[in-house]
mmCIF file of C-alpha atoms in Angstrom:
data_model
loop_
_atom_site.group_PDB
_atom_site.id
_atom_site.type_symbol
_atom_site.label_atom_id
_atom_site.label_comp_id
_atom_site.label_asym_id
_atom_site.label_seq_id
_atom_site.Cartn_x
_atom_site.Cartn_y
_atom_site.Cartn_z
ATOM 1 C CA MET A 1 -13.081 3.566 -7.163
ATOM 2 C CA ARG A 2 -16.399 2.538 -5.548
ATOM 3 C CA ILE A 3 -16.862 -1.236 -5.958
ATOM 4 C CA THR A 4 -20.320 -2.151 -7.287
ATOM 5 C CA PRO A 5 -21.521 -5.010 -9.530
ATOM 6 C CA ALA A 6 -21.466 -2.356 -12.433
ATOM 7 C CA THR A 7 -17.868 -1.217 -11.785
ATOM 8 C CA LEU A 8 -16.341 -4.634 -11.284
ATOM 9 C CA PRO A 9 -15.856 -5.403 -15.029
ATOM 10 C CA LEU A 10 -14.418 -1.902 -15.463
ATOM 11 C CA LEU A 11 -12.019 -2.410 -12.574
ATOM 12 C CA ALA A 12 -10.936 -5.784 -13.870
ATOM 13 C CA ALA A 13 -10.359 -4.500 -17.388
ATOM 14 C CA ARG A 14 -8.280 -1.621 -16.026
ATOM 15 C CA VAL A 15 -6.204 -3.904 -13.754
ATOM 16 C CA HIS A 16 -5.489 -6.343 -16.513
ATOM 17 C CA THR A 17 -4.795 -3.831 -19.307
ATOM 18 C CA GLY A 18 -3.818 -0.529 -17.685
ATOM 19 C CA ARG A 19 -1.222 0.784 -15.323
ATOM 20 C CA VAL A 20 -1.685 -0.158 -11.684
ATOM 21 C CA VAL A 21 0.523 0.834 -8.651
ATOM 22 C CA VAL A 22 0.062 -1.258 -5.538
ATOM 23 C CA PHE A 23 1.572 0.146 -2.350
ATOM 24 C CA ASP A 24 1.962 -0.293 1.347
ATOM 25 C CA THR A 25 3.398 1.649 4.232
ATOM 26 C CA GLU A 26 4.783 0.590 7.592
ATOM 27 C CA THR A 27 4.505 3.288 10.309
ATOM 28 C CA THR A 28 5.756 4.315 13.766
ATOM 29 C CA GLY A 29 2.211 3.759 14.998
ATOM 30 C CA GLY A 30 -1.326 4.618 14.031
ATOM 31 C CA THR A 31 -2.002 8.072 15.505
ATOM 32 C CA ALA A 32 -1.841 11.533 14.016
ATOM 33 C CA CYS A 33 1.573 11.965 15.610
ATOM 34 C CA ASP A 34 3.074 8.979 13.822
ATOM 35 C CA GLU A 35 5.018 8.828 10.582
ATOM 36 C CA ILE A 36 5.802 6.432 7.739
ATOM 37 C CA CYS A 37 8.983 4.410 8.321
ATOM 38 C CA GLN A 38 8.867 2.296 5.189
ATOM 39 C CA ILE A 39 6.999 2.655 1.896
ATOM 40 C CA ALA A 40 6.936 0.310 -1.076
ATOM 41 C CA ALA A 41 5.137 0.249 -4.407
ATOM 42 C CA ALA A 42 4.942 -2.120 -7.345
ATOM 43 C CA GLU A 43 3.977 -1.033 -10.859
ATOM 44 C CA PHE A 44 2.032 -3.348 -13.114
ATOM 45 C CA VAL A 45 1.433 -2.559 -16.790
ATOM 46 C CA GLY A 46 -1.022 -4.790 -18.562
ATOM 47 C CA GLY A 47 -0.992 -7.141 -15.579
ATOM 48 C CA THR A 48 2.787 -7.599 -15.666
ATOM 49 C CA LEU A 49 5.173 -6.424 -12.956
ATOM 50 C CA ALA A 50 7.201 -3.607 -14.481
ATOM 51 C CA ARG A 51 9.208 -2.222 -11.510
ATOM 52 C CA THR A 52 9.252 -1.855 -7.738
ATOM 53 C CA LEU A 53 10.194 0.798 -5.174
ATOM 54 C CA ALA A 54 11.135 0.106 -1.516
ATOM 55 C CA LEU A 55 12.255 2.824 0.761
ATOM 56 C CA TYR A 56 13.135 2.999 4.468
ATOM 57 C CA VAL A 57 12.292 6.372 5.935
ATOM 58 C CA HIS A 58 13.997 7.937 8.931
ATOM 59 C CA PRO A 59 11.082 9.215 10.951
ATOM 60 C CA THR A 60 11.393 12.410 13.081
ATOM 61 C CA CYS A 61 9.087 11.008 15.866
ATOM 62 C CA PRO A 62 9.607 8.069 18.263
ATOM 63 C CA MET A 63 8.788 4.482 17.331
ATOM 64 C CA ASN A 64 5.901 2.971 19.181
ATOM 65 C CA PRO A 65 7.142 -0.337 20.653
ATOM 66 C CA TRP A 66 4.095 -2.314 19.453
ATOM 67 C CA ALA A 67 4.645 -1.025 15.946
ATOM 68 C CA GLU A 68 8.340 -2.123 16.060
ATOM 69 C CA ALA A 69 7.198 -5.520 17.327
ATOM 70 C CA VAL A 70 4.897 -5.818 14.233
ATOM 71 C CA HIS A 71 7.352 -4.806 11.508
ATOM 72 C CA GLY A 72 10.761 -5.150 13.184
ATOM 73 C CA LEU A 73 12.073 -1.727 12.076
ATOM 74 C CA SER A 74 14.096 -0.130 14.859
ATOM 75 C CA MET A 75 15.126 3.492 15.122
ATOM 76 C CA PRO A 76 18.876 2.586 14.878
ATOM 77 C CA PHE A 77 18.176 0.596 11.661
ATOM 78 C CA LEU A 78 16.101 3.510 10.227
ATOM 79 C CA ARG A 79 18.732 6.115 11.206
ATOM 80 C CA GLU A 80 21.300 4.076 9.282
ATOM 81 C CA HIS A 81 19.222 2.934 6.292
ATOM 82 C CA GLY A 82 16.395 5.465 6.044
ATOM 83 C CA ILE A 83 16.126 8.551 3.925
ATOM 84 C CA ALA A 84 14.431 11.874 4.817
ATOM 85 C CA PRO A 85 10.590 11.820 4.772
ATOM 86 C CA GLU A 86 10.478 14.587 2.226
ATOM 87 C CA GLU A 87 12.787 12.608 -0.134
ATOM 88 C CA ALA A 88 10.746 9.420 0.429
ATOM 89 C CA MET A 89 7.482 11.115 -0.467
ATOM 90 C CA ARG A 90 9.031 12.753 -3.556
ATOM 91 C CA ARG A 91 10.310 9.379 -4.845
ATOM 92 C CA PHE A 92 6.998 7.713 -4.086
ATOM 93 C CA PHE A 93 4.861 10.365 -5.878
ATOM 94 C CA ASP A 94 7.263 10.338 -8.874
ATOM 95 C CA PHE A 95 6.872 6.513 -9.009
ATOM 96 C CA VAL A 96 3.090 6.690 -8.861
ATOM 97 C CA GLY A 97 2.747 9.439 -11.493
ATOM 98 C CA GLU A 98 -0.674 10.717 -12.597
ATOM 99 C CA ASP A 99 -2.237 7.902 -14.658
ATOM 100 C CA ALA A 100 -2.087 4.919 -12.326
ATOM 101 C CA LEU A 101 -4.837 3.110 -10.531
ATOM 102 C CA LEU A 102 -3.476 3.210 -6.922
ATOM 103 C CA VAL A 103 -4.213 0.082 -4.887
ATOM 104 C CA ALA A 104 -3.635 -0.881 -1.234
ATOM 105 C CA HIS A 105 -5.087 -3.182 1.366
ATOM 106 C CA ASN A 106 -6.968 -1.059 3.821
ATOM 107 C CA ALA A 107 -6.209 1.880 1.554
ATOM 108 C CA ALA A 108 -7.871 4.394 3.913
ATOM 109 C CA PHE A 109 -5.121 3.853 6.504
ATOM 110 C CA ASP A 110 -2.270 4.109 3.990
ATOM 111 C CA LEU A 111 -3.753 7.135 2.235
ATOM 112 C CA ARG A 112 -4.339 8.794 5.657
ATOM 113 C CA MET A 113 -0.715 8.223 6.606
ATOM 114 C CA LEU A 114 0.469 9.695 3.314
ATOM 115 C CA ARG A 115 -1.681 12.748 3.764
ATOM 116 C CA MET A 116 -0.497 13.235 7.349
ATOM 117 C CA GLU A 117 3.158 12.818 6.219
ATOM 118 C CA CYS A 118 2.718 15.464 3.524
ATOM 119 C CA ALA A 119 0.969 17.863 5.896
ATOM 120 C CA LYS A 120 3.605 17.401 8.569
ATOM 121 C CA PHE A 121 6.478 18.187 6.201
ATOM 122 C CA GLY A 122 4.724 20.868 4.111
ATOM 123 C CA LEU A 123 4.507 18.599 1.001
ATOM 124 C CA CYS A 124 1.915 18.517 -1.753
ATOM 125 C CA PHE A 125 -0.183 15.354 -1.589
ATOM 126 C CA SER A 126 0.096 14.220 -5.205
ATOM 127 C CA CYS A 127 -2.556 11.498 -5.249
ATOM 128 C CA ASP A 128 -5.646 13.748 -5.349
ATOM 129 C CA GLY A 129 -7.652 12.913 -8.421
ATOM 130 C CA ILE A 130 -5.995 9.478 -8.896
ATOM 131 C CA ASP A 131 -8.416 6.523 -8.847
ATOM 132 C CA THR A 132 -7.925 4.212 -5.875
ATOM 133 C CA CYS A 133 -8.905 0.583 -5.195
ATOM 134 C CA ASP A 134 -8.925 -1.031 -1.764
ATOM 135 C CA THR A 135 -8.404 -4.790 -1.819
ATOM 136 C CA LEU A 136 -9.971 -5.018 1.658
ATOM 137 C CA ALA A 137 -13.242 -3.538 0.319
ATOM 138 C CA LEU A 138 -12.962 -5.660 -2.783
ATOM 139 C CA SER A 139 -12.530 -8.911 -0.798
ATOM 140 C CA ARG A 140 -15.443 -7.982 1.485
ATOM 141 C CA ARG A 141 -17.640 -7.703 -1.705
ATOM 142 C CA LEU A 142 -16.306 -10.856 -3.413
ATOM 143 C CA CYS A 143 -15.403 -13.190 -0.594
ATOM 144 C CA LYS A 144 -18.300 -12.848 1.911
ATOM 145 C CA ASP A 145 -17.766 -16.373 3.326
ATOM 146 C CA LEU A 146 -14.277 -15.688 4.816
ATOM 147 C CA PRO A 147 -13.989 -15.288 8.622
ATOM 148 C CA ASN A 148 -12.110 -11.976 8.010
ATOM 149 C CA HIS A 149 -10.490 -10.007 5.233
ATOM 150 C CA LYS A 150 -6.950 -9.585 6.576
ATOM 151 C CA LEU A 151 -4.181 -9.796 3.984
ATOM 152 C CA ALA A 152 -2.796 -13.033 5.519
ATOM 153 C CA THR A 153 -6.219 -14.657 5.430
ATOM 154 C CA LEU A 154 -6.720 -13.693 1.750
ATOM 155 C CA ILE A 155 -3.222 -14.896 0.762
ATOM 156 C CA GLU A 156 -4.090 -18.338 2.186
ATOM 157 C CA ALA A 157 -7.721 -18.523 1.078
ATOM 158 C CA LEU A 158 -6.934 -17.439 -2.501
ATOM 159 C CA GLY A 159 -3.724 -19.431 -2.850
ATOM 160 C CA VAL A 160 -1.597 -16.347 -3.506
ATOM 161 C CA ASP A 161 2.193 -16.650 -3.611
ATOM 162 C CA GLY A 162 3.421 -14.268 -1.069
ATOM 163 C CA VAL A 163 3.603 -13.413 2.614
ATOM 164 C CA ASN A 164 2.086 -10.875 4.940
ATOM 165 C CA SER A 165 5.447 -10.205 6.693
ATOM 166 C CA HIS A 166 4.806 -6.564 7.471
ATOM 167 C CA ASP A 167 7.716 -5.673 5.244
ATOM 168 C CA ALA A 168 6.171 -3.057 2.958
ATOM 169 C CA LEU A 169 7.466 -4.620 -0.295
ATOM 170 C CA ASP A 170 6.420 -8.159 0.702
ATOM 171 C CA ASP A 171 2.973 -6.877 1.602
ATOM 172 C CA THR A 172 2.734 -4.822 -1.571
ATOM 173 C CA LEU A 173 3.442 -7.866 -3.745
ATOM 174 C CA ALA A 174 1.085 -9.993 -1.777
ATOM 175 C CA CYS A 175 -1.650 -7.342 -2.112
ATOM 176 C CA ALA A 176 -1.115 -7.334 -5.819
ATOM 177 C CA GLY A 177 -1.410 -11.087 -5.938
ATOM 178 C CA VAL A 178 -4.646 -10.808 -3.971
ATOM 179 C CA LEU A 179 -5.944 -8.074 -6.410
ATOM 180 C CA PHE A 180 -5.315 -10.194 -9.434
ATOM 181 C CA LYS A 181 -6.821 -13.352 -7.875
ATOM 182 C CA LEU A 182 -9.925 -11.460 -6.775
ATOM 183 C CA LEU A 183 -10.468 -10.084 -10.305
ATOM 184 C CA GLU A 184 -9.450 -13.312 -12.076
ATOM 185 C CA ALA A 185 -13.048 -14.452 -12.654
ATOM 186 C CA GLN A 186 -14.335 -10.990 -13.728
ATOM 187 C CA PRO A 187 -14.981 -10.406 -17.365
#
C-alpha cells in the first residue's frame, strides 16, 4: 500500500479493524544465493493479537558468518530444529491466507527473500495481490525528525514494548508494536 496523506486514514482503519499479518525473516545472508533460516508471523484481528507462527528453517546453502553473528542461528542448530524450506513456506502462506494486510519492517527485503525462496524450491509465491505495508516507509513519512528508521530506534522513540533481537518472532512483535504506535494518532 502506497503511503500518502490520503491513504493514511484508510490504512489506520484497516489495521485497527481488519486482519493484519506482521512478519519477519532471518536469513543466511543478503544475496541471491542466500535462504531464509527463520520466519515468524503474528496475526492481529481488529487490533488484537490472535495467533503467532515461528519456524526455524534448515537452509540448503551455507550460513554467512556475519549473518550468524547477527541472529545467532548456527547450521547445527538449524539442522536439529529446522524444517524443510518447502514446508516452512507452505505453513507461512497458509498462515497469511488471502485477506490479510501483510506488514514488515523493510518489507522489500523480506518479500524479496520470500520470492527467492519460492523460486529456488519451485514453489508458488502466494502473496501476489495481497496488500502490503512497510513500517520503514511509514516511519519515514510520520517520524521525519528521527536520526534513522531502524526498528530498534523506533522501538525506543515510540516507547514500544519489545526488542529488536534479530529473532524473527521478537522482531515481528516489535514491528507490530511500531505499526500500532505509528497509526495511533490517525483517524
